[in-house]
PDB file of C-alpha atoms and ligand atoms in Angstrom:
ATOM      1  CA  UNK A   1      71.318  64.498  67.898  1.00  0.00           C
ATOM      2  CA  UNK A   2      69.439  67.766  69.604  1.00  0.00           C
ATOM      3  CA  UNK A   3      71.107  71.098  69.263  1.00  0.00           C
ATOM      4  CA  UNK A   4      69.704  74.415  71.040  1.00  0.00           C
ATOM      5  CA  UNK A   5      69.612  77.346  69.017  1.00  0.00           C
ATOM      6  CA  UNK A   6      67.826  81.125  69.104  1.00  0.00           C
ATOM      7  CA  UNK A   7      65.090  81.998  67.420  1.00  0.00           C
ATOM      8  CA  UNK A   8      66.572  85.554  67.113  1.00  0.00           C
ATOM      9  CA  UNK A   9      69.478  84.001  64.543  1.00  0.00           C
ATOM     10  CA  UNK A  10      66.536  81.869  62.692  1.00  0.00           C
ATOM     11  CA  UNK A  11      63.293  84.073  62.600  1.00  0.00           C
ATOM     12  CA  UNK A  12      62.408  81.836  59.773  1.00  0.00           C
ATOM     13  CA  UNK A  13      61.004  79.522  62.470  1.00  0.00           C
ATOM     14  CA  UNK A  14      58.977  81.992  64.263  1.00  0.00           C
ATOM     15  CA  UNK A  15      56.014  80.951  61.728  1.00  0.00           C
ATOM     16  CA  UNK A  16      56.060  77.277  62.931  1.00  0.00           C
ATOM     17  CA  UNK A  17      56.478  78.310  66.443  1.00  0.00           C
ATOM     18  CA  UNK A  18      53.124  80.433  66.658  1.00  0.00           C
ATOM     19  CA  UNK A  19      51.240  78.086  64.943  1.00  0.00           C
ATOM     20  CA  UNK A  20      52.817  75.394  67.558  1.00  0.00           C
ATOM     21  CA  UNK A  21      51.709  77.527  70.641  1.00  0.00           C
ATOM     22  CA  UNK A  22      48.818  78.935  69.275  1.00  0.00           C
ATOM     23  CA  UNK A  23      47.158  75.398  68.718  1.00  0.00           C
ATOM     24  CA  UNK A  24      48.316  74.360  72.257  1.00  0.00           C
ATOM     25  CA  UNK A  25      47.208  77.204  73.746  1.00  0.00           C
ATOM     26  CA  UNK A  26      44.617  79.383  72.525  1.00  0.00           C
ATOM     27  CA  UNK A  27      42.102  77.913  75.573  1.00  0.00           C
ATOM     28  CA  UNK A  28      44.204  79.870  77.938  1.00  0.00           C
ATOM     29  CA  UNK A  29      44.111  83.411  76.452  1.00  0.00           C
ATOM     30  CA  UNK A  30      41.144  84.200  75.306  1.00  0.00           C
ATOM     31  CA  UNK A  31      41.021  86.897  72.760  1.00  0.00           C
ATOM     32  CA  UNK A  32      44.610  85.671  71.572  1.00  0.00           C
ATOM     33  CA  UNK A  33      45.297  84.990  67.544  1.00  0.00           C
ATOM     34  CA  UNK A  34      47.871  82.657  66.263  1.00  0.00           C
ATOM     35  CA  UNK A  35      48.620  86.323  64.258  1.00  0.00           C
ATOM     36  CA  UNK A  36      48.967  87.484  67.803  1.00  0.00           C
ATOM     37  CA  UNK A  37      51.462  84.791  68.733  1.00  0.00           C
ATOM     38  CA  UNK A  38      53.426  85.514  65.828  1.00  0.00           C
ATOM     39  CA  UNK A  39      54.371  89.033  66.331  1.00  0.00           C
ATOM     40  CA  UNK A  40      55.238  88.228  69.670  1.00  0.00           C
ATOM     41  CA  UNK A  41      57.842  85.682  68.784  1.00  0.00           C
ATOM     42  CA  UNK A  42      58.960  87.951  66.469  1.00  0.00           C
ATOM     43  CA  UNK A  43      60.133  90.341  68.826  1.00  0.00           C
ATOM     44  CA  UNK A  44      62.513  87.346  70.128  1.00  0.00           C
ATOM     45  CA  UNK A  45      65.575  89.279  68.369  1.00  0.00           C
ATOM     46  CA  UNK A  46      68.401  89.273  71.066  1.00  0.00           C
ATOM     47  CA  UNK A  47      69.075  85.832  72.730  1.00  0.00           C
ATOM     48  CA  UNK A  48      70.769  87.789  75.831  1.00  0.00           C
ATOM     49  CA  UNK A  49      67.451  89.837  76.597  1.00  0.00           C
ATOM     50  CA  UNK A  50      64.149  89.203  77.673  1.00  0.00           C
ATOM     51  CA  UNK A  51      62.142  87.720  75.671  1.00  0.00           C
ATOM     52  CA  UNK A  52      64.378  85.663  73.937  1.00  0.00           C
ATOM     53  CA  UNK A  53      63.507  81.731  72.809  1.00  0.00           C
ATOM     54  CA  UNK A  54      65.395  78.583  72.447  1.00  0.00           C
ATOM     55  CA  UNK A  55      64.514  76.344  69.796  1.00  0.00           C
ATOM     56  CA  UNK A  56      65.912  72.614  70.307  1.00  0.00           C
ATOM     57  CA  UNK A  57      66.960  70.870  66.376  1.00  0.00           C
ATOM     58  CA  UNK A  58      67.357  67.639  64.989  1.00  0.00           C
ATOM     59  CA  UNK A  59      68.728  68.018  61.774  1.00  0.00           C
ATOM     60  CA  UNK A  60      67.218  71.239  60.141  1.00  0.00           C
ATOM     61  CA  UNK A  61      64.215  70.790  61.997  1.00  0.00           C
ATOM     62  CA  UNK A  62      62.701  72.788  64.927  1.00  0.00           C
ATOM     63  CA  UNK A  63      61.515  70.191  66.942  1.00  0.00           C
ATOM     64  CA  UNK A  64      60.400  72.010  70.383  1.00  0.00           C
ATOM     65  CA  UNK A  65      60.841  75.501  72.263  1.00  0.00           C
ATOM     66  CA  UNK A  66      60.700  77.352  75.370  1.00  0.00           C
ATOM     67  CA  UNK A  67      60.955  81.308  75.844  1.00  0.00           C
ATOM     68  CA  UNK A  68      61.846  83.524  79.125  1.00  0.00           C
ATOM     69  CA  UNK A  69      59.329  86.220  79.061  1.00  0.00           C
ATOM     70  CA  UNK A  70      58.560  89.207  80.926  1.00  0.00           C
ATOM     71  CA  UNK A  71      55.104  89.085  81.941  1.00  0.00           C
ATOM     72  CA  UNK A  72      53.207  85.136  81.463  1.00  0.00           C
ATOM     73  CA  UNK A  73      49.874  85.477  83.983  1.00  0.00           C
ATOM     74  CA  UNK A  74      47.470  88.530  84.110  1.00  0.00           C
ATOM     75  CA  UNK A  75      47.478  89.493  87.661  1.00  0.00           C
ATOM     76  CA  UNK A  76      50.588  88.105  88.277  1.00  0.00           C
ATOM     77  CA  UNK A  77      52.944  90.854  87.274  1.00  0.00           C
ATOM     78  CA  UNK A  78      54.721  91.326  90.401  1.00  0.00           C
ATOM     79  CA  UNK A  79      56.776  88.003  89.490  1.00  0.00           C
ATOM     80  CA  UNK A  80      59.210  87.880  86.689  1.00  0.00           C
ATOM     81  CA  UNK A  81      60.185  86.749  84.597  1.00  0.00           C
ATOM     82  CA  UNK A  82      58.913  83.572  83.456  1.00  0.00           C
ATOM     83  CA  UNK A  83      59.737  80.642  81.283  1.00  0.00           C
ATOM     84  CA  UNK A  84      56.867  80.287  79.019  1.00  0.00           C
ATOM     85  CA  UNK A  85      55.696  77.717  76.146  1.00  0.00           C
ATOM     86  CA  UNK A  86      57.578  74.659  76.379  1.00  0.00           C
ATOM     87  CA  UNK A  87      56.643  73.023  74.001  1.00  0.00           C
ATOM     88  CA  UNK A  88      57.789  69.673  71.969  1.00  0.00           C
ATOM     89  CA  UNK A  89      56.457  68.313  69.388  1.00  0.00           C
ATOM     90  CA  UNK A  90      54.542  65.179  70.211  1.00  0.00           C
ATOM     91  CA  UNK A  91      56.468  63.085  67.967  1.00  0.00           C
ATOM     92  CA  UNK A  92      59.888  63.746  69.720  1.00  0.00           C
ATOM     93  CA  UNK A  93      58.452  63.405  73.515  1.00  0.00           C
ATOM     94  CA  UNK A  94      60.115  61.049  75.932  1.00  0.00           C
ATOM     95  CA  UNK A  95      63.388  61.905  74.524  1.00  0.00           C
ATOM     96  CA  UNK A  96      64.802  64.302  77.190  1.00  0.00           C
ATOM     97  CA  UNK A  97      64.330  67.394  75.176  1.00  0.00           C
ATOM     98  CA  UNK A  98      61.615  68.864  77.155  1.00  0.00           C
ATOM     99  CA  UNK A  99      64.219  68.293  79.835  1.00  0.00           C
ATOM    100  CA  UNK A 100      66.885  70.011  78.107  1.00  0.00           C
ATOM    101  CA  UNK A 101      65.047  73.154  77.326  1.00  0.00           C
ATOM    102  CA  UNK A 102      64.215  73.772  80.692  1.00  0.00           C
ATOM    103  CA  UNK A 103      67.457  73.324  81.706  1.00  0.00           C
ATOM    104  CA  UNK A 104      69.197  75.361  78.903  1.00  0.00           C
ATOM    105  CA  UNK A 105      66.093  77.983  79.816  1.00  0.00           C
ATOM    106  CA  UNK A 106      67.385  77.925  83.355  1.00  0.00           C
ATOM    107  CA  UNK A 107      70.843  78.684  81.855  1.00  0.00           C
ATOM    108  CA  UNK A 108      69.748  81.435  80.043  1.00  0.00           C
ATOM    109  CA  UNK A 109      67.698  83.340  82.458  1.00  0.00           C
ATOM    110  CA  UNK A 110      70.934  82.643  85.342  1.00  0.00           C
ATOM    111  CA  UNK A 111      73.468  84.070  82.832  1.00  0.00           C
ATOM    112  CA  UNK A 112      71.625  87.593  81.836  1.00  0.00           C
ATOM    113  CA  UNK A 113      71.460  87.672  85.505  1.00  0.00           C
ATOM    114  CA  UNK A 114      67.932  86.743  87.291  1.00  0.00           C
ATOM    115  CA  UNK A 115      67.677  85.955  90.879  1.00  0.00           C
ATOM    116  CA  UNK A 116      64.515  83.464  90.139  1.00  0.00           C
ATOM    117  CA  UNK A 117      62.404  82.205  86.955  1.00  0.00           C
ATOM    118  CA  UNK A 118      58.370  81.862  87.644  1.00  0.00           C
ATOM    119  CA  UNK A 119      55.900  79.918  85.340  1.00  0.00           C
ATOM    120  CA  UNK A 120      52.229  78.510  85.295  1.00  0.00           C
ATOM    121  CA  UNK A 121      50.581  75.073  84.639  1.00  0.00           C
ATOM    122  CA  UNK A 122      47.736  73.481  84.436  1.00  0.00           C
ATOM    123  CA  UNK A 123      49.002  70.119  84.583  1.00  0.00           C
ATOM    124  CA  UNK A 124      52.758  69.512  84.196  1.00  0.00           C
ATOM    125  CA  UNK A 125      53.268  69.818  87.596  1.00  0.00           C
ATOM    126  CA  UNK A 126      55.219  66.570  88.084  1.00  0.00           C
ATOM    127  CA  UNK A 127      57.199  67.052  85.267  1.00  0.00           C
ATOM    128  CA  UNK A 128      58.907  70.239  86.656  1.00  0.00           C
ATOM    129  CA  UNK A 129      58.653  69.250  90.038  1.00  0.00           C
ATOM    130  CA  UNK A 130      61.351  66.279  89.070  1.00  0.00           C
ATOM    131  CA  UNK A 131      63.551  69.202  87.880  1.00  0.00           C
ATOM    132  CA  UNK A 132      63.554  71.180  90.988  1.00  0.00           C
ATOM    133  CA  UNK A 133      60.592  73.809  90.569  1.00  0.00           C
ATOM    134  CA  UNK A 134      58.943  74.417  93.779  1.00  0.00           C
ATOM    135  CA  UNK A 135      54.674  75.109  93.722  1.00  0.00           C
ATOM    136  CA  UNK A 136      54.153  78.605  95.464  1.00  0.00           C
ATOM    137  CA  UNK A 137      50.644  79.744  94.549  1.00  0.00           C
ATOM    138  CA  UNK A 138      47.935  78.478  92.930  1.00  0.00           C
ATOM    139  CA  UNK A 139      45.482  80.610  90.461  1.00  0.00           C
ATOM    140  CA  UNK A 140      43.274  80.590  87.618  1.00  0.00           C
ATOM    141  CA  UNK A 141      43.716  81.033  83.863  1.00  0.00           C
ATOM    142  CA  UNK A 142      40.831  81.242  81.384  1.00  0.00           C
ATOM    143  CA  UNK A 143      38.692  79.637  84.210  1.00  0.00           C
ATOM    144  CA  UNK A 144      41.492  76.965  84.632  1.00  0.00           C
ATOM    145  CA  UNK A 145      42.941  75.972  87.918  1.00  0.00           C
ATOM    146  CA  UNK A 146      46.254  76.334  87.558  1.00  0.00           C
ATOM    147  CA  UNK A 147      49.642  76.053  89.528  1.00  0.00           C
ATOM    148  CA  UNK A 148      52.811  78.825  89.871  1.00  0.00           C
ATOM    149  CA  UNK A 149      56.183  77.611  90.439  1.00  0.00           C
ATOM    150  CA  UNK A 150      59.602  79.203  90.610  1.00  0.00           C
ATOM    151  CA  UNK A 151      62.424  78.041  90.985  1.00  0.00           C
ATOM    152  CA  UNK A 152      65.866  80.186  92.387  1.00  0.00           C
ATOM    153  CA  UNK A 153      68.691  80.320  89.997  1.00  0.00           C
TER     154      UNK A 153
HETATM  155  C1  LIG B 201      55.721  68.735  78.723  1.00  0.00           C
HETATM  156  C2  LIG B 201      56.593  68.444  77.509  1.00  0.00           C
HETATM  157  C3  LIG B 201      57.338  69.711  77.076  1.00  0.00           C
HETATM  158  C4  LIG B 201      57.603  67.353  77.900  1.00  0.00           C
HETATM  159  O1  LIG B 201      58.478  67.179  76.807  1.00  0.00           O
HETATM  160  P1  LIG B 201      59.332  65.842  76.631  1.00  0.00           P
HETATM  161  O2  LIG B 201      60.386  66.130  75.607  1.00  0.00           O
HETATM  162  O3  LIG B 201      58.453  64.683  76.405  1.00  0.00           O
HETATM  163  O4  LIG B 201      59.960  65.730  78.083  1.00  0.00           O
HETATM  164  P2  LIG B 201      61.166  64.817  78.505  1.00  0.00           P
HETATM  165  O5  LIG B 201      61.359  63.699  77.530  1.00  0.00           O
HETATM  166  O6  LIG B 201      62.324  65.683  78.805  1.00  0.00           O
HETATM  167  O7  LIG B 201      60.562  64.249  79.854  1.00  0.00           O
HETATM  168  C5  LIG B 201      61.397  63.809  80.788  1.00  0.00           C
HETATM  169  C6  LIG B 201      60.607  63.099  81.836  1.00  0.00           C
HETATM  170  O8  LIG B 201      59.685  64.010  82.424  1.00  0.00           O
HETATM  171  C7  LIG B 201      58.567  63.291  82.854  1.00  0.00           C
HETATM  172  N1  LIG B 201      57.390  63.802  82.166  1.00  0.00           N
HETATM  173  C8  LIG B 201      57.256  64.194  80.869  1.00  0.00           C
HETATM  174  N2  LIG B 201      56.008  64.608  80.639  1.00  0.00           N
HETATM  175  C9  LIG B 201      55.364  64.476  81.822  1.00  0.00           C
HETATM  176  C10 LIG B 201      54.047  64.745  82.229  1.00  0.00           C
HETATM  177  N3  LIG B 201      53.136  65.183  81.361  1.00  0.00           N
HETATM  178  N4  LIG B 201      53.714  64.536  83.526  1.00  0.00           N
HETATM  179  C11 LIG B 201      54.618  64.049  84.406  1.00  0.00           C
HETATM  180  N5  LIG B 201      55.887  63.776  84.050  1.00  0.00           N
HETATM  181  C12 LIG B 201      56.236  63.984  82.796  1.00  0.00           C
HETATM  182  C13 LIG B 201      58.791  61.871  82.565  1.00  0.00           C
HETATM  183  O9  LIG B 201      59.464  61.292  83.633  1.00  0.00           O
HETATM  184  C14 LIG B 201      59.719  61.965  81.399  1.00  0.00           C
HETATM  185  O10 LIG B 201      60.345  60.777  81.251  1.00  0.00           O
HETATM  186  P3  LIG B 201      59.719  59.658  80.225  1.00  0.00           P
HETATM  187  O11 LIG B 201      60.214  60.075  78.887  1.00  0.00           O
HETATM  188  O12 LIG B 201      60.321  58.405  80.715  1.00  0.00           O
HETATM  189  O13 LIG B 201      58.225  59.711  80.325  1.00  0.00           O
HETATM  190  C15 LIG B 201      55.750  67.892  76.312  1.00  0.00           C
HETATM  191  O14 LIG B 201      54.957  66.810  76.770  1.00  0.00           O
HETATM  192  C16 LIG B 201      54.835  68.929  75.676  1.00  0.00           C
HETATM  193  O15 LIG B 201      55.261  69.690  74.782  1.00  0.00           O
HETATM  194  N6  LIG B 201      53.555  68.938  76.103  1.00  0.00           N
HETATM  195  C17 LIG B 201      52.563  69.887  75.560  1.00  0.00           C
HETATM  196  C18 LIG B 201      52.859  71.310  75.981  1.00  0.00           C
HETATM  197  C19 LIG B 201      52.964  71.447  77.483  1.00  0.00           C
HETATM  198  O16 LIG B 201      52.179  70.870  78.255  1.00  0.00           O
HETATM  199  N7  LIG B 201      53.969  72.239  77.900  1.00  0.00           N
HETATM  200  C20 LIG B 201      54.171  72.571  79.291  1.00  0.00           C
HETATM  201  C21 LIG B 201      53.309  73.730  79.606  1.00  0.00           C
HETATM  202  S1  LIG B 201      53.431  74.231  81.266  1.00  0.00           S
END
């Protein structure tokens, strides 16, 4: 059984979630450091602002995340904000939680009030495309082709 909870009430996880992202996604920001990732997270401390992260559970274990962010894309600024780092980890895929945290994402971002949520991939197109994310741009990260979608709330 998944449960959704913040990282602001558990920043006990926010170790395990930097080192998650940071192995994921250090290709795409160069110059980033998994201490980098960490203090970022760590300013995750109010689950109705932005940035704020969800944290899906089985049991007592964090088993994936996603966070609404600010800023996601350099150059992209004018759009905001974004959901950012889903992530789940590879031993609880195909489940539905990847899924879930968009949707309870989604949730999140409608309820503090946002008109619209953004975010970049470089290949997970199909997967948000089933959940109702539209492609609106396409761009470049870390010398990756990548696309924007949004999707209105
Ligand atoms: C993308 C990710 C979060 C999906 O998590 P998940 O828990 O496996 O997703 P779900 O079980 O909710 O997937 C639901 C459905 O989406 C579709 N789907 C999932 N991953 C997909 C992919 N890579 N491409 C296309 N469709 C996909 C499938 O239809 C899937 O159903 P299935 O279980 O029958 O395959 C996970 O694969 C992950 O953490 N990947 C690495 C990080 C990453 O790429 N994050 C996204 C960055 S933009």
């Amino acid at each position: 059984m998944i449960r959704i909870e913040s990282l602001a009430s558990r920043p006990e996880w926010v170790r395990v979630l930097a080192h998650w992202h940071f192995a994921e996604w250090h290709g795409l920001y160069p110059g980033w450091t998994a201490e980098a990732a960490e203090e970022e997270l760590g300013q995750h401390t109010d689950p109705e602002r932005i940035p704020t992260t969800l944290v899906a559970v089985e049991g007592i274990e964090p088993v994936g995340s996603v966070s609404v962010v600010e800023r996601d894309l350099p150059g992209w600024d004018h759009l905001s904000p974004w959901l950012a780092s889903l992530f789940v980890r590879p031993e609880f895929r195909h489940r539905g939680i990847g899924k879930l945290l968009v949707s309870q994402a989604v949730a999140k971002a409608r309820h503090i009030g946002c008109e619209a949520l953004y975010l970049f991939t470089p290949g997970q197109q199909e997967f948000y495309a089933a959940l109702d994310w539209q492609v609106i741009a396409q761009a470049v990260a870390a010398a990756e082709p990548v696309s924007i979608m949004s999707k209105r709330l």
